[in-house]
PDB file of C-alpha atoms in Angstrom:
ATOM      1  CA  LEU A  73     118.344 158.578 -13.626  1.00 71.00           C
ATOM      2  CA  MET A  74     116.977 155.443 -11.989  1.00 85.00           C
ATOM      3  CA  GLY A  75     114.078 157.401 -10.516  1.00 88.00           C
ATOM      4  CA  VAL A  76     112.926 158.427 -13.982  1.00 89.00           C
ATOM      5  CA  ARG A  77     112.779 154.760 -15.004  1.00 90.00           C
ATOM      6  CA  LEU A  78     110.937 153.674 -11.853  1.00 93.00           C
ATOM      7  CA  ARG A  79     108.437 156.521 -11.411  1.00 92.00           C
ATOM      8  CA  GLN A  80     105.690 155.067 -13.610  1.00 92.00           C
ATOM      9  CA  LYS A  81     106.116 151.593 -12.108  1.00 92.00           C
ATOM     10  CA  VAL A  82     105.846 152.397  -8.396  1.00 93.00           C
ATOM     11  CA  ASP A  83     103.331 154.081  -6.117  1.00 92.00           C
ATOM     12  CA  TYR A  84     105.886 155.716  -3.837  1.00 93.00           C
ATOM     13  CA  LEU A  85     109.493 156.639  -4.560  1.00 93.00           C
ATOM     14  CA  GLU A  86     112.175 157.873  -2.172  1.00 93.00           C
ATOM     15  CA  GLY A  87     115.683 159.043  -2.937  1.00 92.00           C
ATOM     16  CA  ILE A  88     118.784 159.435  -0.780  1.00 92.00           C
ATOM     17  CA  ASP A  89     121.951 161.296  -1.710  1.00 91.00           C
ATOM     18  CA  ILE A  90     124.797 162.771   0.291  1.00 91.00           C
ATOM     19  CA  SER A  91     125.161 165.657  -2.163  1.00 92.00           C
ATOM     20  CA  ALA A  92     122.968 168.716  -1.598  1.00 93.00           C
ATOM     21  CA  ALA A  93     123.493 169.668  -5.251  1.00 93.00           C
ATOM     22  CA  MET A  94     122.175 166.283  -6.429  1.00 91.00           C
ATOM     23  CA  ILE A  95     119.182 166.527  -4.108  1.00 92.00           C
ATOM     24  CA  ALA A  96     118.381 170.021  -5.447  1.00 93.00           C
ATOM     25  CA  GLU A  97     118.734 168.908  -9.073  1.00 92.00           C
ATOM     26  CA  THR A  98     116.568 165.851  -8.467  1.00 91.00           C
ATOM     27  CA  ALA A  99     113.933 167.873  -6.581  1.00 93.00           C
ATOM     28  CA  ARG A 100     113.521 170.168  -9.606  1.00 94.00           C
ATOM     29  CA  LYS A 101     112.538 167.130 -11.692  1.00 93.00           C
ATOM     30  CA  LYS A 102     109.666 166.299  -9.297  1.00 94.00           C
ATOM     31  CA  ILE A 103     110.158 162.544  -9.704  1.00 93.00           C
ATOM     32  CA  TYR A 104     110.404 161.487  -6.062  1.00 94.00           C
ATOM     33  CA  ASP A 105     107.769 161.578  -3.341  1.00 95.00           C
ATOM     34  CA  ARG A 106     110.523 162.110  -0.777  1.00 94.00           C
ATOM     35  CA  LEU A 107     114.195 163.105  -0.991  1.00 93.00           C
ATOM     36  CA  ASP A 108     116.704 163.017   1.840  1.00 92.00           C
ATOM     37  CA  LYS A 109     120.197 164.441   1.963  1.00 93.00           C
ATOM     38  CA  ALA A 110     121.909 161.813   4.061  1.00 93.00           C
ATOM     39  CA  GLU A 111     124.778 159.375   4.266  1.00 92.00           C
ATOM     40  CA  LEU A 112     123.529 156.121   2.757  1.00 90.00           C
ATOM     41  CA  VAL A 113     124.329 153.648   5.543  1.00 90.00           C
ATOM     42  CA  ALA A 114     122.950 155.982   8.233  1.00 91.00           C
ATOM     43  CA  ALA A 115     119.743 156.575   6.265  1.00 91.00           C
ATOM     44  CA  LEU A 116     119.192 152.869   5.639  1.00 89.00           C
ATOM     45  CA  SER A 117     120.015 151.965   9.242  1.00 87.00           C
ATOM     46  CA  ALA A 118     117.298 154.324  10.463  1.00 89.00           C
ATOM     47  CA  ARG A 119     114.613 152.346   8.613  1.00 85.00           C
ATOM     48  CA  ARG A 120     112.997 149.124   9.704  1.00 86.00           C
ATOM     49  CA  ALA A 121     111.547 146.594   7.246  1.00 88.00           C
ATOM     50  CA  ASP A 122     109.400 148.998   5.220  1.00 90.00           C
ATOM     51  CA  ALA A 123     111.004 148.990   1.761  1.00 93.00           C
ATOM     52  CA  ASP A 124     109.872 146.460  -0.825  1.00 94.00           C
ATOM     53  CA  LEU A 125     112.546 147.511  -3.342  1.00 95.00           C
ATOM     54  CA  VAL A 126     115.901 149.250  -2.978  1.00 95.00           C
ATOM     55  CA  THR A 127     117.803 150.182  -6.135  1.00 95.00           C
ATOM     56  CA  ALA A 128     121.327 151.520  -6.365  1.00 95.00           C
ATOM     57  CA  ALA A 129     122.521 152.114  -9.923  1.00 92.00           C
ATOM     58  CA  ASP A 130     126.048 153.564  -9.873  1.00 91.00           C
ATOM     59  CA  VAL A 131     125.782 154.212  -6.140  1.00 93.00           C
ATOM     60  CA  PHE A 132     127.833 151.511  -4.423  1.00 94.00           C
ATOM     61  CA  ILE A 133     130.818 152.360  -6.651  1.00 94.00           C
ATOM     62  CA  TYR A 134     131.347 155.272  -4.267  1.00 93.00           C
ATOM     63  CA  CYS A 135     130.963 153.211  -1.083  1.00 91.00           C
ATOM     64  CA  GLY A 136     133.938 150.868  -1.047  1.00 90.00           C
ATOM     65  CA  ALA A 137     133.270 147.912   1.250  1.00 92.00           C
ATOM     66  CA  LEU A 138     129.850 146.348   0.692  1.00 95.00           C
ATOM     67  CA  GLN A 139     129.373 144.814   4.150  1.00 93.00           C
ATOM     68  CA  PRO A 140     128.394 148.053   5.942  1.00 93.00           C
ATOM     69  CA  VAL A 141     126.026 149.033   3.130  1.00 94.00           C
ATOM     70  CA  LEU A 142     124.339 145.641   3.052  1.00 95.00           C
ATOM     71  CA  ALA A 143     124.184 145.534   6.863  1.00 93.00           C
ATOM     72  CA  GLY A 144     122.151 148.756   6.742  1.00 92.00           C
ATOM     73  CA  LEU A 145     120.131 147.751   3.707  1.00 94.00           C
ATOM     74  CA  VAL A 146     118.887 144.298   4.739  1.00 95.00           C
ATOM     75  CA  PRO A 147     116.984 145.449   7.873  1.00 94.00           C
ATOM     76  CA  ALA A 148     115.380 148.238   5.788  1.00 94.00           C
ATOM     77  CA  LEU A 149     113.829 145.663   3.441  1.00 96.00           C
ATOM     78  CA  MET A 150     110.517 144.069   4.278  1.00 96.00           C
ATOM     79  CA  PRO A 151     110.540 140.250   4.182  1.00 96.00           C
ATOM     80  CA  GLY A 152     110.585 139.226   0.524  1.00 97.00           C
ATOM     81  CA  GLY A 153     111.844 142.685  -0.467  1.00 96.00           C
ATOM     82  CA  LEU A 154     114.227 143.099  -3.376  1.00 97.00           C
ATOM     83  CA  VAL A 155     117.497 144.927  -3.865  1.00 97.00           C
ATOM     84  CA  ALA A 156     118.957 145.641  -7.306  1.00 97.00           C
ATOM     85  CA  PHE A 157     122.343 147.281  -7.740  1.00 97.00           C
ATOM     86  CA  SER A 158     125.264 147.743 -10.073  1.00 97.00           C
ATOM     87  CA  LEU A 159     128.978 147.735  -9.304  1.00 97.00           C
ATOM     88  CA  GLU A 160     132.149 148.199 -11.281  1.00 97.00           C
ATOM     89  CA  ALA A 161     134.009 144.882 -11.331  1.00 96.00           C
ATOM     90  CA  HIS A 162     137.584 143.671 -11.400  1.00 93.00           C
ATOM     91  CA  ASP A 163     139.031 140.205 -11.802  1.00 85.00           C
ATOM     92  CA  GLY A 164     141.643 140.379  -9.049  1.00 86.00           C
ATOM     93  CA  GLU A 165     141.705 138.708  -5.652  1.00 88.00           C
ATOM     94  CA  GLU A 166     141.091 141.955  -3.746  1.00 92.00           C
ATOM     95  CA  ALA A 167     137.568 142.498  -2.434  1.00 94.00           C
ATOM     96  CA  VAL A 168     137.642 146.128  -3.539  1.00 96.00           C
ATOM     97  CA  PHE A 169     140.069 148.741  -4.802  1.00 93.00           C
ATOM     98  CA  LEU A 170     139.879 152.423  -5.670  1.00 95.00           C
ATOM     99  CA  ARG A 171     140.361 153.252  -9.344  1.00 93.00           C
ATOM    100  CA  PRO A 172     141.999 156.459 -10.625  1.00 92.00           C
ATOM    101  CA  SER A 173     138.423 157.551 -11.503  1.00 91.00           C
ATOM    102  CA  LEU A 174     137.761 157.598  -7.711  1.00 94.00           C
ATOM    103  CA  ARG A 175     135.208 154.832  -8.165  1.00 95.00           C
ATOM    104  CA  TYR A 176     135.570 151.529  -6.366  1.00 97.00           C
ATOM    105  CA  ALA A 177     135.824 148.302  -8.339  1.00 97.00           C
ATOM    106  CA  HIS A 178     134.596 145.198  -6.542  1.00 97.00           C
ATOM    107  CA  GLY A 179     135.755 141.616  -6.887  1.00 96.00           C
ATOM    108  CA  ILE A 180     133.150 139.286  -8.328  1.00 95.00           C
ATOM    109  CA  LYS A 181     133.628 136.527  -5.738  1.00 95.00           C
ATOM    110  CA  ALA A 182     133.806 139.035  -2.861  1.00 95.00           C
ATOM    111  CA  THR A 183     130.574 140.657  -4.035  1.00 96.00           C
ATOM    112  CA  ARG A 184     128.748 137.354  -4.269  1.00 96.00           C
ATOM    113  CA  ASP A 185     130.041 136.366  -0.816  1.00 96.00           C
ATOM    114  CA  ALA A 186     129.012 139.717   0.715  1.00 96.00           C
ATOM    115  CA  VAL A 187     125.462 139.400  -0.631  1.00 97.00           C
ATOM    116  CA  VAL A 188     125.075 135.857   0.719  1.00 97.00           C
ATOM    117  CA  LEU A 189     126.666 136.725   4.083  1.00 96.00           C
ATOM    118  CA  ALA A 190     124.203 139.614   4.418  1.00 96.00           C
ATOM    119  CA  GLY A 191     121.415 137.016   4.376  1.00 96.00           C
ATOM    120  CA  LEU A 192     120.116 137.754   0.874  1.00 97.00           C
ATOM    121  CA  ASP A 193     119.115 135.205  -1.747  1.00 97.00           C
ATOM    122  CA  ILE A 194     120.743 135.965  -5.105  1.00 98.00           C
ATOM    123  CA  LEU A 195     118.165 135.959  -7.889  1.00 98.00           C
ATOM    124  CA  ARG A 196     120.382 137.333 -10.654  1.00 98.00           C
ATOM    125  CA  PHE A 197     124.100 138.009 -10.843  1.00 98.00           C
ATOM    126  CA  GLU A 198     125.419 139.160 -14.231  1.00 97.00           C
ATOM    127  CA  SER A 199     128.711 140.418 -15.576  1.00 96.00           C
ATOM    128  CA  VAL A 200     128.056 143.302 -17.982  1.00 97.00           C
ATOM    129  CA  VAL A 201     129.674 146.311 -19.605  1.00 97.00           C
ATOM    130  CA  LEU A 202     128.255 149.212 -17.578  1.00 94.00           C
ATOM    131  CA  ARG A 203     129.439 152.041 -19.822  1.00 93.00           C
ATOM    132  CA  LEU A 204     132.323 153.295 -21.927  1.00 93.00           C
ATOM    133  CA  ASP A 205     134.913 155.582 -20.373  1.00 90.00           C
ATOM    134  CA  ARG A 206     136.952 157.384 -23.054  1.00 91.00           C
ATOM    135  CA  GLY A 207     136.076 154.562 -25.413  1.00 93.00           C
ATOM    136  CA  ALA A 208     137.145 151.793 -23.005  1.00 92.00           C
ATOM    137  CA  PRO A 209     134.540 149.392 -21.595  1.00 94.00           C
ATOM    138  CA  ILE A 210     133.924 149.514 -17.848  1.00 95.00           C
ATOM    139  CA  ASN A 211     133.079 145.997 -16.746  1.00 96.00           C
ATOM    140  CA  GLY A 212     130.619 145.591 -13.954  1.00 97.00           C
ATOM    141  CA  MET A 213     128.008 143.501 -12.241  1.00 97.00           C
ATOM    142  CA  LEU A 214     124.265 143.707 -11.996  1.00 98.00           C
ATOM    143  CA  VAL A 215     122.874 142.059  -8.881  1.00 98.00           C
ATOM    144  CA  VAL A 216     119.281 141.341  -7.910  1.00 98.00           C
ATOM    145  CA  ALA A 217     118.716 139.712  -4.535  1.00 98.00           C
ATOM    146  CA  ARG A 218     115.820 139.112  -2.166  1.00 98.00           C
ATOM    147  CA  LYS A 219     115.478 139.190   1.586  1.00 97.00           C
ATOM    148  CA  PRO A 220     113.950 135.844   2.520  1.00 96.00           C
ATOM    149  CA  PRO A 221     110.262 135.956   3.388  1.00 92.00           C
ATOM    150  CA  VAL A 222     109.312 135.263   6.985  1.00 80.00           C
ATOM    151  CA  ASN A 223     108.292 131.667   7.542  1.00 67.00           C
ATOM    152  CA  VAL A 224     106.495 131.178  10.824  1.00 63.00           C
ATOM    153  CA  SER A 225     105.467 127.714  11.910  1.00 61.00           C
ATOM    154  CA  VAL A 226     104.714 126.068  15.189  1.00 58.00           C
ATOM    155  CA  ALA A 227     105.208 122.482  16.281  1.00 55.00           C
ATOM    156  CA  ASN A 228     101.591 121.609  15.450  1.00 55.00           C
ATOM    157  CA  ASP A 229     102.124 122.802  11.859  1.00 56.00           C
ATOM    158  CA  ILE A 230     104.989 120.413  11.169  1.00 56.00           C
ATOM    159  CA  PRO A 231     103.766 117.151   9.583  1.00 60.00           C
ATOM    160  CA  GLY A 232     104.513 114.116  11.723  1.00 59.00           C
ATOM    161  CA  VAL A 233     105.178 116.166  14.847  1.00 55.00           C
ATOM    162  CA  GLY A 234     102.379 116.145  17.348  1.00 55.00           C
ATOM    163  CA  GLY A 235     101.881 117.861  20.631  1.00 53.00           C
ATOM    164  CA  ASP A 236     100.318 120.981  21.957  1.00 53.00           C
ATOM    165  CA  VAL A 237     101.907 124.373  21.844  1.00 50.00           C
ATOM    166  CA  ALA A 238     101.102 126.800  24.610  1.00 50.00           C
ATOM    167  CA  ALA A 239     101.311 130.486  23.883  1.00 50.00           C
TER     168      ALA A 239
END
């Protein structure tokens, strides 16, 4: 569903899913330039700083702990690259727990901490109702974060600091 929304806004679109059935269904729609059947963390870990945007709408709710996902995702982003994702939320102290729906709900504080610890700058962090399940609201979070841009300077570039730099 996210690919449909992004297709007209991007030049190149890739999709990853662990389900062969989802890959086949998505391929029939001809939305993506590339589709891979792969485990998410492994697929992200194989990339190196070439993605300018990673989206995950209703994806991380099946992943449990965020740290391994973010550890794979951050190196895949180019400097200044963005990540936008949604999660089901809960108000408890636990970082994450599995709901009867077999979706993980993440703690708000734990999510914020995981994003910051992964080295991302939070641009937007909202509590929202993601959807209704049998008439009951499913509370969640929408997160947009950025990998910091590379800032390269040498001693001669720093005001008030003189000296020669040999390379």
